[in-house]
mmCIF file of C-alpha atoms in Angstrom:
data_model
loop_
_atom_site.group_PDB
_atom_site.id
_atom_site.type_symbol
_atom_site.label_atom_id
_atom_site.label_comp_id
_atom_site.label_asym_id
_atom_site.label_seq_id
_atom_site.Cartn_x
_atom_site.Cartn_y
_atom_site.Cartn_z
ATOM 1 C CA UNK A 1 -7.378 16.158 -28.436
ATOM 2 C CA UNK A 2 -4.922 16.237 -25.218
ATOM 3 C CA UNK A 3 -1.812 13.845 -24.673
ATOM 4 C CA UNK A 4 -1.991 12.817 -20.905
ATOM 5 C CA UNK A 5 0.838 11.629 -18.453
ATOM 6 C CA UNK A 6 -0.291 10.095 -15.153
ATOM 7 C CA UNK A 7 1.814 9.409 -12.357
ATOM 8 C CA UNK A 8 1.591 7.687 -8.837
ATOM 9 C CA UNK A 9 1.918 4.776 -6.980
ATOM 10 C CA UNK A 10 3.361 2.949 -3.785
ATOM 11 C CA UNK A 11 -0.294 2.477 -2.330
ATOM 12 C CA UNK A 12 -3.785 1.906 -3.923
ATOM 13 C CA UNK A 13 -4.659 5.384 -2.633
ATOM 14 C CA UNK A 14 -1.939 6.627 -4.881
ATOM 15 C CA UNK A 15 -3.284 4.687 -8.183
ATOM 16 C CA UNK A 16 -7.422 4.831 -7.722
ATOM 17 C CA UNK A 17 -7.821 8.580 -8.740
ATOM 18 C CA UNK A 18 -5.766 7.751 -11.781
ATOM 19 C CA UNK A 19 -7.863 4.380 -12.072
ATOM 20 C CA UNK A 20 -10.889 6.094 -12.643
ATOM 21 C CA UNK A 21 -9.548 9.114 -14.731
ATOM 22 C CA UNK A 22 -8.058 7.388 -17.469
ATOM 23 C CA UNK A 23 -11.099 5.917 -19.012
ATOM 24 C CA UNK A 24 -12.873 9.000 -18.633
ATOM 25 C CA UNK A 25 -9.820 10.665 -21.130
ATOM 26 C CA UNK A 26 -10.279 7.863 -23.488
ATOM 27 C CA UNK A 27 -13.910 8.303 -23.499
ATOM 28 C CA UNK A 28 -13.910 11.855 -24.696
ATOM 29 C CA UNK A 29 -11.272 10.873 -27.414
ATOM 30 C CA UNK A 30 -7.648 12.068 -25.732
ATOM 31 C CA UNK A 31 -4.652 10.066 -25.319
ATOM 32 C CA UNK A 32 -3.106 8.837 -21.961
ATOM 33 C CA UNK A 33 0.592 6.556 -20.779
ATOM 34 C CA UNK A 34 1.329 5.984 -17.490
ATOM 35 C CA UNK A 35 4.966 6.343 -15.308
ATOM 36 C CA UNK A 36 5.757 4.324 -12.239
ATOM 37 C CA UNK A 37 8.252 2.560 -10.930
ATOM 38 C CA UNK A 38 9.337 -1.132 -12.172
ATOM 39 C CA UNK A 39 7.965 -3.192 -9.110
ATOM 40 C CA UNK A 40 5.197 -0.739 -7.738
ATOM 41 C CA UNK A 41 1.670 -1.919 -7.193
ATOM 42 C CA UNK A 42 0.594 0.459 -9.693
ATOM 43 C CA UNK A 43 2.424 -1.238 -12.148
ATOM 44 C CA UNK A 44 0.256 -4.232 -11.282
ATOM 45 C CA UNK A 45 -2.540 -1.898 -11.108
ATOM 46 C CA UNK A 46 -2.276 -0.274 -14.525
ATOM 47 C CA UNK A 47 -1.409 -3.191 -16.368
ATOM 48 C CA UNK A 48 -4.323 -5.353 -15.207
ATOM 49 C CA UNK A 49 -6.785 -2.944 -14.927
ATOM 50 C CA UNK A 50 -6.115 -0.837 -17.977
ATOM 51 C CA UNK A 51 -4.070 -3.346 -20.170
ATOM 52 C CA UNK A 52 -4.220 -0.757 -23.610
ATOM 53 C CA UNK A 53 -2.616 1.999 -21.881
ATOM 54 C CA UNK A 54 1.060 2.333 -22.586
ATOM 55 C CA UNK A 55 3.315 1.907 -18.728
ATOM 56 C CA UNK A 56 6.526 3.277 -18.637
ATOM 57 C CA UNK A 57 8.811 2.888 -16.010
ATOM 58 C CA UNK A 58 11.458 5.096 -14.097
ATOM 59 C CA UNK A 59 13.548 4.842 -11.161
ATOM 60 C CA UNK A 60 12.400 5.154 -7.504
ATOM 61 C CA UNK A 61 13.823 5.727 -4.671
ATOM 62 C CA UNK A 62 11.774 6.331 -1.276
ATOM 63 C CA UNK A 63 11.735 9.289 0.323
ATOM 64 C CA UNK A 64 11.760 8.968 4.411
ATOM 65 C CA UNK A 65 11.716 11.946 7.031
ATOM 66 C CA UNK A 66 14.231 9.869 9.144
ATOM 67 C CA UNK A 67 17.915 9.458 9.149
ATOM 68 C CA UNK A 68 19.174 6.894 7.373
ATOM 69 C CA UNK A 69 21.599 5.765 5.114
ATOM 70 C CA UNK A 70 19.688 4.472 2.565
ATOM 71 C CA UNK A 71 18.231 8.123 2.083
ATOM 72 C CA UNK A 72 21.790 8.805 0.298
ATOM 73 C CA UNK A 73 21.399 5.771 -1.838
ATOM 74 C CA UNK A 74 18.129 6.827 -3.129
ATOM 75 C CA UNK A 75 19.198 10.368 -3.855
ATOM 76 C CA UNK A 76 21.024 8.722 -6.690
ATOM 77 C CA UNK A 77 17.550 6.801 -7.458
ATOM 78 C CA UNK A 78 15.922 10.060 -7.561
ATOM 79 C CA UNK A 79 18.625 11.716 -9.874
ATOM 80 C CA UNK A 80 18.314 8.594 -12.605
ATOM 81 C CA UNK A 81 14.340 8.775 -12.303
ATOM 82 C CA UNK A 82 14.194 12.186 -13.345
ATOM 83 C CA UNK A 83 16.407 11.801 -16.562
ATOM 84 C CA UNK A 84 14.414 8.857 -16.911
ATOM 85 C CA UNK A 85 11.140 10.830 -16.760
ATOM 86 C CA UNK A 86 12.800 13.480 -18.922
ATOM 87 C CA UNK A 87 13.630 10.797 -21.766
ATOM 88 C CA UNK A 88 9.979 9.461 -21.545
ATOM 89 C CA UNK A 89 8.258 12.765 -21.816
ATOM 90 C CA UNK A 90 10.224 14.087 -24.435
ATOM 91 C CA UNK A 91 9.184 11.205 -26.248
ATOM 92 C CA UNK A 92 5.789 10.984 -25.380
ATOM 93 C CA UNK A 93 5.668 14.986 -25.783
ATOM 94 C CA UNK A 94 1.864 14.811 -23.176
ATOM 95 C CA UNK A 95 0.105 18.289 -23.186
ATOM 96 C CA UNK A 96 0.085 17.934 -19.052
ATOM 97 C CA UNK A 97 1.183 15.330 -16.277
ATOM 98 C CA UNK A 98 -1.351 14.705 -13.604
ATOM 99 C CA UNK A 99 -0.150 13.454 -10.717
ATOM 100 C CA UNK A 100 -1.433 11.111 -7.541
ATOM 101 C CA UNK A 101 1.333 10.988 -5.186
ATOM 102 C CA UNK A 102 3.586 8.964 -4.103
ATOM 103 C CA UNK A 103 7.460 8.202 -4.109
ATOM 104 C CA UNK A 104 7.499 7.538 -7.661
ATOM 105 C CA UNK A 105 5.747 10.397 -8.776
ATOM 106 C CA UNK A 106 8.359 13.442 -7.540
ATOM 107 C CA UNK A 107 10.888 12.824 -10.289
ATOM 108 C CA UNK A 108 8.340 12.584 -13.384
ATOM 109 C CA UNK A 109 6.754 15.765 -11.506
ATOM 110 C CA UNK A 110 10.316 17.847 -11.922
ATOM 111 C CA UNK A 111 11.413 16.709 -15.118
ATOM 112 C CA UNK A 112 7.497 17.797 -16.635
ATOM 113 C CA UNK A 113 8.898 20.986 -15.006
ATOM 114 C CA UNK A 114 12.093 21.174 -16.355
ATOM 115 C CA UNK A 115 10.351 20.694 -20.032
ATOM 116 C CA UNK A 116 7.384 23.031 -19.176
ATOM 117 C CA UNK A 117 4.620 20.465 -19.403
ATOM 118 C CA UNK A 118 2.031 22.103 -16.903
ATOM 119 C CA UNK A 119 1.089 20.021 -13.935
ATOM 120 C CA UNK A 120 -2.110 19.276 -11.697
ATOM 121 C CA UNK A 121 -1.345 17.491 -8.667
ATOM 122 C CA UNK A 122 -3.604 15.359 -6.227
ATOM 123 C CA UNK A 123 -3.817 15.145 -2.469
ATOM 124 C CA UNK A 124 -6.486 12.675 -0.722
ATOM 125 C CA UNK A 125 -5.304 12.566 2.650
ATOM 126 C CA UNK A 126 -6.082 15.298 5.732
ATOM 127 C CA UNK A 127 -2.445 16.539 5.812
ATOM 128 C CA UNK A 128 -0.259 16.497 2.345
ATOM 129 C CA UNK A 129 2.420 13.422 2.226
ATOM 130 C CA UNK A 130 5.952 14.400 1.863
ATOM 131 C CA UNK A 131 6.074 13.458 -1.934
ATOM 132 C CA UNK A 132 3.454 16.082 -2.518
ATOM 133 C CA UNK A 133 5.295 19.073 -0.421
ATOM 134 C CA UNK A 134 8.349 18.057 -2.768
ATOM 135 C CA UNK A 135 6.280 17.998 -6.090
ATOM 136 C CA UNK A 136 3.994 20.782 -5.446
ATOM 137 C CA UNK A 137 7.053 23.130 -5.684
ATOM 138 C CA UNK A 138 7.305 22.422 -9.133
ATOM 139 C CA UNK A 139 3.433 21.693 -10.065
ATOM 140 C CA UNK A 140 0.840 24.763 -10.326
ATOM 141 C CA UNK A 141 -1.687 23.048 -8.684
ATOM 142 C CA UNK A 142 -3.169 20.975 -6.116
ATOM 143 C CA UNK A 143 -6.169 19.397 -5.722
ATOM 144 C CA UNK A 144 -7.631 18.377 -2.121
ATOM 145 C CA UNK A 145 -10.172 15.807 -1.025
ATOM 146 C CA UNK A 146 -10.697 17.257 2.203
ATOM 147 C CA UNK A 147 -11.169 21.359 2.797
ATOM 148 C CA UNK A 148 -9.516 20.964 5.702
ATOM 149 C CA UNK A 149 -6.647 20.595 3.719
ATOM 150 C CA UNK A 150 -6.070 24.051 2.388
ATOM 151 C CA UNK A 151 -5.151 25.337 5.842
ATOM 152 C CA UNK A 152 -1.751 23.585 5.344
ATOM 153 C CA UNK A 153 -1.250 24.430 1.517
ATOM 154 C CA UNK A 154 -0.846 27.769 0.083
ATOM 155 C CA UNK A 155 -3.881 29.827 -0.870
ATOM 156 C CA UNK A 156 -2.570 30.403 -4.532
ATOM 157 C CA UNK A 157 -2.109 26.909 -5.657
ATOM 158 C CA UNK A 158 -4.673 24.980 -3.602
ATOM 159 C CA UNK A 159 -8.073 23.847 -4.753
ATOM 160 C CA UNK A 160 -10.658 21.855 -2.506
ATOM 161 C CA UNK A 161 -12.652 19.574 -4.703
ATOM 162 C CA UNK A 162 -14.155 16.899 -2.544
ATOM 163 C CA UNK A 163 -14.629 13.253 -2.889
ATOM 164 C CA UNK A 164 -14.175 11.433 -6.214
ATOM 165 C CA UNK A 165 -16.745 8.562 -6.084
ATOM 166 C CA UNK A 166 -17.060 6.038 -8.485
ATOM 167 C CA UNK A 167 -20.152 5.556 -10.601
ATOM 168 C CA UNK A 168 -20.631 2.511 -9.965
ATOM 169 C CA UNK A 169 -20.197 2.197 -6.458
ATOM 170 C CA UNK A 170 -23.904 2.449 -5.986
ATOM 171 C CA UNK A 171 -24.932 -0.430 -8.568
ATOM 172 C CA UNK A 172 -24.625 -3.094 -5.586
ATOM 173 C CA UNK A 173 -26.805 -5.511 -6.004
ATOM 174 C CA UNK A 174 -28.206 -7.003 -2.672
ATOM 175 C CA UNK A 175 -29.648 -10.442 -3.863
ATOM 176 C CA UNK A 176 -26.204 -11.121 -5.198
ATOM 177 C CA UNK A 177 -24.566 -9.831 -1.874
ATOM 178 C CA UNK A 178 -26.870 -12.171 -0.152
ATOM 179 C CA UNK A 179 -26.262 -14.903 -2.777
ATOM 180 C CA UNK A 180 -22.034 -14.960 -1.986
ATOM 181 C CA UNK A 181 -22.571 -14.915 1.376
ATOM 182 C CA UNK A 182 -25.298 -17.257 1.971
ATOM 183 C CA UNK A 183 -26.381 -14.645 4.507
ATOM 184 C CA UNK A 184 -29.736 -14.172 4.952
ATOM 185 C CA UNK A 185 -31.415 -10.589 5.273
ATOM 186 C CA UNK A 186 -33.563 -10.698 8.733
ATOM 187 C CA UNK A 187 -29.385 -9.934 10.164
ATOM 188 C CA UNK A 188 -27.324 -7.268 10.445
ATOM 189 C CA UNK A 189 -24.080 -7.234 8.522
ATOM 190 C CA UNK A 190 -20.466 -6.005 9.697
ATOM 191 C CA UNK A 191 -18.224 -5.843 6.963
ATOM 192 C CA UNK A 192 -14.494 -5.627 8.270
ATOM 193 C CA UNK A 193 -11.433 -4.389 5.487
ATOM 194 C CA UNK A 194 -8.178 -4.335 6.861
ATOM 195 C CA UNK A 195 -6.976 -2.382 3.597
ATOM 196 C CA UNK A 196 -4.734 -3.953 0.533
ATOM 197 C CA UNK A 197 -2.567 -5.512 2.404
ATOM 198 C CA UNK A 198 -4.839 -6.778 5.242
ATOM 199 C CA UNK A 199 -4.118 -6.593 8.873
ATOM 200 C CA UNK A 200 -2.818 -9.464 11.241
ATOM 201 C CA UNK A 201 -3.539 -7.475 14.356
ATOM 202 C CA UNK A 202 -6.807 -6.593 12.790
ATOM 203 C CA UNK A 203 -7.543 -10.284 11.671
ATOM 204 C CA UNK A 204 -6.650 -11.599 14.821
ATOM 205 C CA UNK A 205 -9.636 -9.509 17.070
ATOM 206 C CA UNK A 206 -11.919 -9.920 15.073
ATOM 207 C CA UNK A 207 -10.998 -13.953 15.455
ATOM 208 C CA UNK A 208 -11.096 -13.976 18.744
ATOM 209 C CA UNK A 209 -13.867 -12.271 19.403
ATOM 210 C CA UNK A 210 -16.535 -13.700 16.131
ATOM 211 C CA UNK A 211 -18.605 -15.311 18.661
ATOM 212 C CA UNK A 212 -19.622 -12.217 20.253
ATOM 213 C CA UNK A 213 -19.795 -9.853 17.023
ATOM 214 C CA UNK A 214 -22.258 -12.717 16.176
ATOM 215 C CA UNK A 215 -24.613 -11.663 18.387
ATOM 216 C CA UNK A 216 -25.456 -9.112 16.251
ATOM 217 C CA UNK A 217 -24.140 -9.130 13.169
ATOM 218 C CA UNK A 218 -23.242 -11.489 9.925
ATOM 219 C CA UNK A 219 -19.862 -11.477 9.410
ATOM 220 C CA UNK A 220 -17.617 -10.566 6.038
ATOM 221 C CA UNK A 221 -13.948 -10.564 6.458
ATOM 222 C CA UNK A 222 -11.272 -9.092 3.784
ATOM 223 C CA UNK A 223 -8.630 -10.616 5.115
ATOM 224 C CA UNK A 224 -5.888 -9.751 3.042
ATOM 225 C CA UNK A 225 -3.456 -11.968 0.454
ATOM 226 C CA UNK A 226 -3.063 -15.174 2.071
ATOM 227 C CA UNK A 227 -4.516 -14.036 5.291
ATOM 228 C CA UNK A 228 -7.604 -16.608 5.536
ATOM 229 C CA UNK A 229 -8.327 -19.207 8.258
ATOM 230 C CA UNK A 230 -8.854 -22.063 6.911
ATOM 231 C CA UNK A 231 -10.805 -23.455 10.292
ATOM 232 C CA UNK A 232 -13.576 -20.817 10.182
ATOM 233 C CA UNK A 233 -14.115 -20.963 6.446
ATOM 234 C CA UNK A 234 -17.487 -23.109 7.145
ATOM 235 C CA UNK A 235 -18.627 -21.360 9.959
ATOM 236 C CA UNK A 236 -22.213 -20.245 9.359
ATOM 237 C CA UNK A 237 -23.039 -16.429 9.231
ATOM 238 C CA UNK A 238 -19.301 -15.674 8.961
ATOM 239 C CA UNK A 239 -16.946 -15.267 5.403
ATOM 240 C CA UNK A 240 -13.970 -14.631 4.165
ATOM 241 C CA UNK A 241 -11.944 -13.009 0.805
ATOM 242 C CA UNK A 242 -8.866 -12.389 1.248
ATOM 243 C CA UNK A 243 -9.738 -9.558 -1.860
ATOM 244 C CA UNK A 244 -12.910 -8.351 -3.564
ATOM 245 C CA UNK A 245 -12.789 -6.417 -6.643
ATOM 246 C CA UNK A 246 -15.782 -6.815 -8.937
ATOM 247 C CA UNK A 247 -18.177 -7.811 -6.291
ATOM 248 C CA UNK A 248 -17.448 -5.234 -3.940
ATOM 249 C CA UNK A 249 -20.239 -3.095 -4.540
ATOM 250 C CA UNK A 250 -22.713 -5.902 -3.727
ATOM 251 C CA UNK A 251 -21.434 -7.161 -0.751
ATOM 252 C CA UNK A 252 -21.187 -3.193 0.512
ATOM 253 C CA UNK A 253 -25.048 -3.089 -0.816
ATOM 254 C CA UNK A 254 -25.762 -5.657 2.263
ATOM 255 C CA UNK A 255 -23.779 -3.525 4.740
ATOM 256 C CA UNK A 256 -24.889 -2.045 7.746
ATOM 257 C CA UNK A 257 -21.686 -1.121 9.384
ATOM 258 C CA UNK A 258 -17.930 -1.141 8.761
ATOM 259 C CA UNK A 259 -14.566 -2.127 10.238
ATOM 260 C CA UNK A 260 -12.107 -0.467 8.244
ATOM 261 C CA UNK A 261 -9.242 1.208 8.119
ATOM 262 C CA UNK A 262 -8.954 5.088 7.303
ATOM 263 C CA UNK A 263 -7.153 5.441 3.668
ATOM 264 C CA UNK A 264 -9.388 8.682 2.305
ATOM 265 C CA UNK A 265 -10.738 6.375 -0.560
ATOM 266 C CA UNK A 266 -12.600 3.884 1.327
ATOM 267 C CA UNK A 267 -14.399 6.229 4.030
ATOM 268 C CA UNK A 268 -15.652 8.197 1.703
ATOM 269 C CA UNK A 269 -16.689 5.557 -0.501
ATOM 270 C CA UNK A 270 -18.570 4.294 2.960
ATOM 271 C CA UNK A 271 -20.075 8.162 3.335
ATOM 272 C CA UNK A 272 -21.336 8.512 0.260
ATOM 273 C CA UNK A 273 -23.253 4.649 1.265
ATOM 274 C CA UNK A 274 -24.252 6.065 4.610
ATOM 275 C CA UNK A 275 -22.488 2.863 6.033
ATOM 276 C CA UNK A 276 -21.522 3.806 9.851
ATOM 277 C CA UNK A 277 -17.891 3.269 10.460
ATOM 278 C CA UNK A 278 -15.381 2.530 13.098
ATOM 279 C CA UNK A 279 -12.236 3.011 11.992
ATOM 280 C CA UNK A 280 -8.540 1.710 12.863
ATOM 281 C CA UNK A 281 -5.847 3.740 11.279
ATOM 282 C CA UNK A 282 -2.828 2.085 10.993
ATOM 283 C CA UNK A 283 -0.404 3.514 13.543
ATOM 284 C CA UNK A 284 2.731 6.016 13.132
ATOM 285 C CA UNK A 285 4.965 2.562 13.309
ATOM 286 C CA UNK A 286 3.267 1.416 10.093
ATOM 287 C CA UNK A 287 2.813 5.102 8.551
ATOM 288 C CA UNK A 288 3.480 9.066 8.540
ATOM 289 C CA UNK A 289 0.282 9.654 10.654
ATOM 290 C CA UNK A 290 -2.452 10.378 7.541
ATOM 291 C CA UNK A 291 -4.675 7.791 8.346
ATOM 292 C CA UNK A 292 -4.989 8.782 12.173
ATOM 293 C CA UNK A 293 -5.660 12.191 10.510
ATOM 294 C CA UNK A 294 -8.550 10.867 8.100
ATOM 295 C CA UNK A 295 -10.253 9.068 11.166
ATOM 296 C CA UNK A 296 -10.067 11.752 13.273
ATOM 297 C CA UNK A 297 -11.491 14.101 11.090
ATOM 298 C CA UNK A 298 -14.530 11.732 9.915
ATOM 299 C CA UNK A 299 -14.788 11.029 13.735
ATOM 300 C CA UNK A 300 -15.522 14.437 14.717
ATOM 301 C CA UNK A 301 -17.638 14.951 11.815
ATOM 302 C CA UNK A 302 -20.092 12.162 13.510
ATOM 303 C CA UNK A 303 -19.398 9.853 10.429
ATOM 304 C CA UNK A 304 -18.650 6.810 12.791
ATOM 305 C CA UNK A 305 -16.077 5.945 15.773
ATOM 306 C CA UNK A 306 -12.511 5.623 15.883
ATOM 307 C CA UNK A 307 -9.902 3.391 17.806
ATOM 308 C CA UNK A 308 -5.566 3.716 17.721
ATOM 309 C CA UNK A 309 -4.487 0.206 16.815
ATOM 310 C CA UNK A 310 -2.153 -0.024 19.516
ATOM 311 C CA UNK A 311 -5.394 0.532 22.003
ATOM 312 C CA UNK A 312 -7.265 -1.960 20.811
ATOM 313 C CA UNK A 313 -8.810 -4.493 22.563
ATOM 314 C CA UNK A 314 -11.953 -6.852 22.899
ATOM 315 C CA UNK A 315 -13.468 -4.217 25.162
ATOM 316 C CA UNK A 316 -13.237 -1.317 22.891
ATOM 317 C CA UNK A 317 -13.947 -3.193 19.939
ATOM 318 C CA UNK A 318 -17.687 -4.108 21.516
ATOM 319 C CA UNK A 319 -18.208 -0.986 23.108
ATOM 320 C CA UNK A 320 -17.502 1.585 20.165
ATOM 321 C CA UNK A 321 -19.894 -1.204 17.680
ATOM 322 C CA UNK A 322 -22.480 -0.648 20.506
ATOM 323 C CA UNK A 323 -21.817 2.667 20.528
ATOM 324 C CA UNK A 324 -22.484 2.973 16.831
ATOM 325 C CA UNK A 325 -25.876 0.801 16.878
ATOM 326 C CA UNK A 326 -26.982 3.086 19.497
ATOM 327 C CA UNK A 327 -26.693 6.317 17.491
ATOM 328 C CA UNK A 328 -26.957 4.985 14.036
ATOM 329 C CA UNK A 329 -29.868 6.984 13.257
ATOM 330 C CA UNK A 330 -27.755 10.231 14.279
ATOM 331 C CA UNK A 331 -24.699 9.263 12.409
ATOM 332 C CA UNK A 332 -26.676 8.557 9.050
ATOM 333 C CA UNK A 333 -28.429 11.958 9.741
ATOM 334 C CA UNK A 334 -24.922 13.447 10.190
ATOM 335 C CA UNK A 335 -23.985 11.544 6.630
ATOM 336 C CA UNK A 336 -26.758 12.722 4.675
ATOM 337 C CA UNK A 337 -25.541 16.360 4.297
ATOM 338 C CA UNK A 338 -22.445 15.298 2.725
ATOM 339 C CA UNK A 339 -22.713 15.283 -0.654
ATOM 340 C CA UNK A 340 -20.560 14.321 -3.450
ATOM 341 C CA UNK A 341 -18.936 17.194 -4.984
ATOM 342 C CA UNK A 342 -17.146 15.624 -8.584
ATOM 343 C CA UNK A 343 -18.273 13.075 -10.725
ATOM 344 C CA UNK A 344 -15.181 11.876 -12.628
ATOM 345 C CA UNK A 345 -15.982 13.597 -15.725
ATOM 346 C CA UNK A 346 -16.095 16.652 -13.474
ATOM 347 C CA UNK A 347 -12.506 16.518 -12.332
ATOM 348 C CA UNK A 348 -11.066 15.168 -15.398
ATOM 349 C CA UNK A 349 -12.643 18.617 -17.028
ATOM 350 C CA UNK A 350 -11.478 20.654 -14.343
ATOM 351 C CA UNK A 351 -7.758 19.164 -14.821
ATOM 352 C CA UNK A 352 -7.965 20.108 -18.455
ATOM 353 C CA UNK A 353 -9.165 23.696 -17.833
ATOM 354 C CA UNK A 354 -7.081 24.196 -15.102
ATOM 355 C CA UNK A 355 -3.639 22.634 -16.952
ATOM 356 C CA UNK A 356 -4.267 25.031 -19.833
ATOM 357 C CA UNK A 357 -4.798 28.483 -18.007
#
């Protein structure tokens, strides 16, 4: 039996991997705690989603590639959440830390260093955040979602293993997509996520412009917390959550195309589903770049379009859906010889063998 410490947070992207993992560990009889920060969505996460597993919590600070004063500030941050790490793991005594990125993770990431717990470290994105640069100093290996990934990681610690989809995520059952909508199934269906947090600019388009994505499609919106309108919410053939958790799967089982951002998680939950995708990253005002990165990548790839946010408009919206409908056939063609590389049983055992080398 193995003692596992996960780590990450800040972002859902930094949490899923970790989401899925730990009931695969507890399945095949090993222990497993968690370490994030005090008021960190994975702290929600965890405890909601995976109420039995022990959550401990350190202090954060964020780490930003600009000047600023609150950079000194959170050096100090950084100092007390490794001793706080230290104090936890010394405790908890874990046989290896895997890690997900994320502020949060870098100082659990040294102190499993500084008391020779081996550690595995995850990277989902196209280009490796700046929390994984830090931690990967200290961690003796990384794995990556996309290959493309190794060119900017070096050759001795960095290990391409693909896509981790979830089991389940092709259990969708279409009568019971049908059934929340009210949709029927003789229509198209455009499914538009504007990722956790939603996205006014992204809400807002598709608003203004329902009547004419109605031409062709029914319409689901993820709005976002507290993002709905309440004066569409009866308008036939269009509806709105501002979050989907356990039905997800069935209202992506009545999908024909999606609106989505570009956090790695979701398109390639959409590849695996052969669901054509145009994507709108959020911007360098909103991020450090990585989901341009992801969209551009997928984009070239012939997985689906892509639009900047801060190019948006009515026109291009239309246009790149039309463009989409018009090569569909092409783009699932172009889908189909992707193919999922881990299972999470695989990775979980691949983390074990490779944390005890």
């Amino acid at each position: 039996m193995t003692k596992i410490a996960f780590t990450g947070g800040g972002t859902v992207g930094h949490v899923s991997v970790n989401l899925s993992l730990i009931p695969t560990a507890l399945e095949e009889g090993h222990e497993a705690f968690y370490i994030g920060s005090k008021k960190g969505m994975e702290r929600e996460m965890i405890e909601s989603q995976l109420p039995q597993i022990k959550y401990h919590t350190i202090s954060s600070g964020k780490l930003r590639r600009y000047i600023s004063f609150e950079n000194i500030k959170d050096i100090f941050k950084v100092l007390k959440g490794i001793f706080d790490a230290r104090r936890i793991l010394k405790k908890e005594k874990p046989d290896l830390l895997f890690s997900k990125g994320g502020f949060v993770s870098v100082p659990v990431v040294i102190a499993a260093k500084s008391l020779k717990i081996p550690t595995i470290i995850h990277e989902s994105d196209l280009t490796p955040g700046l929390a994984n640069k830090i931690a990967l100093k200290f961690a003796q290996k990384i794995y990556t979602t996309f290959e493309d990934t190794l060119q900017y990681l070096p050759k001795d610690k960095a290990d391409f293993v693909g896509a981790t989809v979830r089991e389940d995520l092709k259990s969708g059952d279409k009568n019971r997509g049908y059934q929340l909508t009210e949709f029927k199934d003789d229509k198209k269906v455009l499914l538009i996520m504007g990722g956790s947090l939603g996205s006014k600019k992204l809400n807002e388009i598709i608003r203004d412009n329902l009547d004419a994505l109605q031409k062709d499609y029914q319409v689901i919106h993820l709005t976002g917390k507290g993002l709905l309108d309440q004066n569409l919410v009866n308008k036939p053939g269009y509806v709105q959550f501002e979050f989907v958790k356990d039905d997800l799967t069935d209202l992506l089982a009545i999908t024909d195309t999606v609106i989505s951002r570009a956090g790695s998680n979701a398109i390639y939950e959409f590849l695996a589903l052969r669901i054509p995708m145009l994507l709108i990253p959020l911007g360098l005002d909103q991020s450090r770049g990585d989901q341009i990165d992801n969209a551009k990548n997928f984009a070239s790839k012939g997985f689906g379009r892509t639009i900047p946010e801060d190019t948006l408009t009515e026109h291009q919206l239309i246009n790149q859906l039309n463009d989409i409908e018009n090569n569909r056939d092409s783009i699932i063609t172009q889908m189909q010889t992707y193919k999922e590389s881990f299972t999470r049983q695989d990775l979980f055992h691949k983390i074990i063998k490779d944390a005890t080398k």
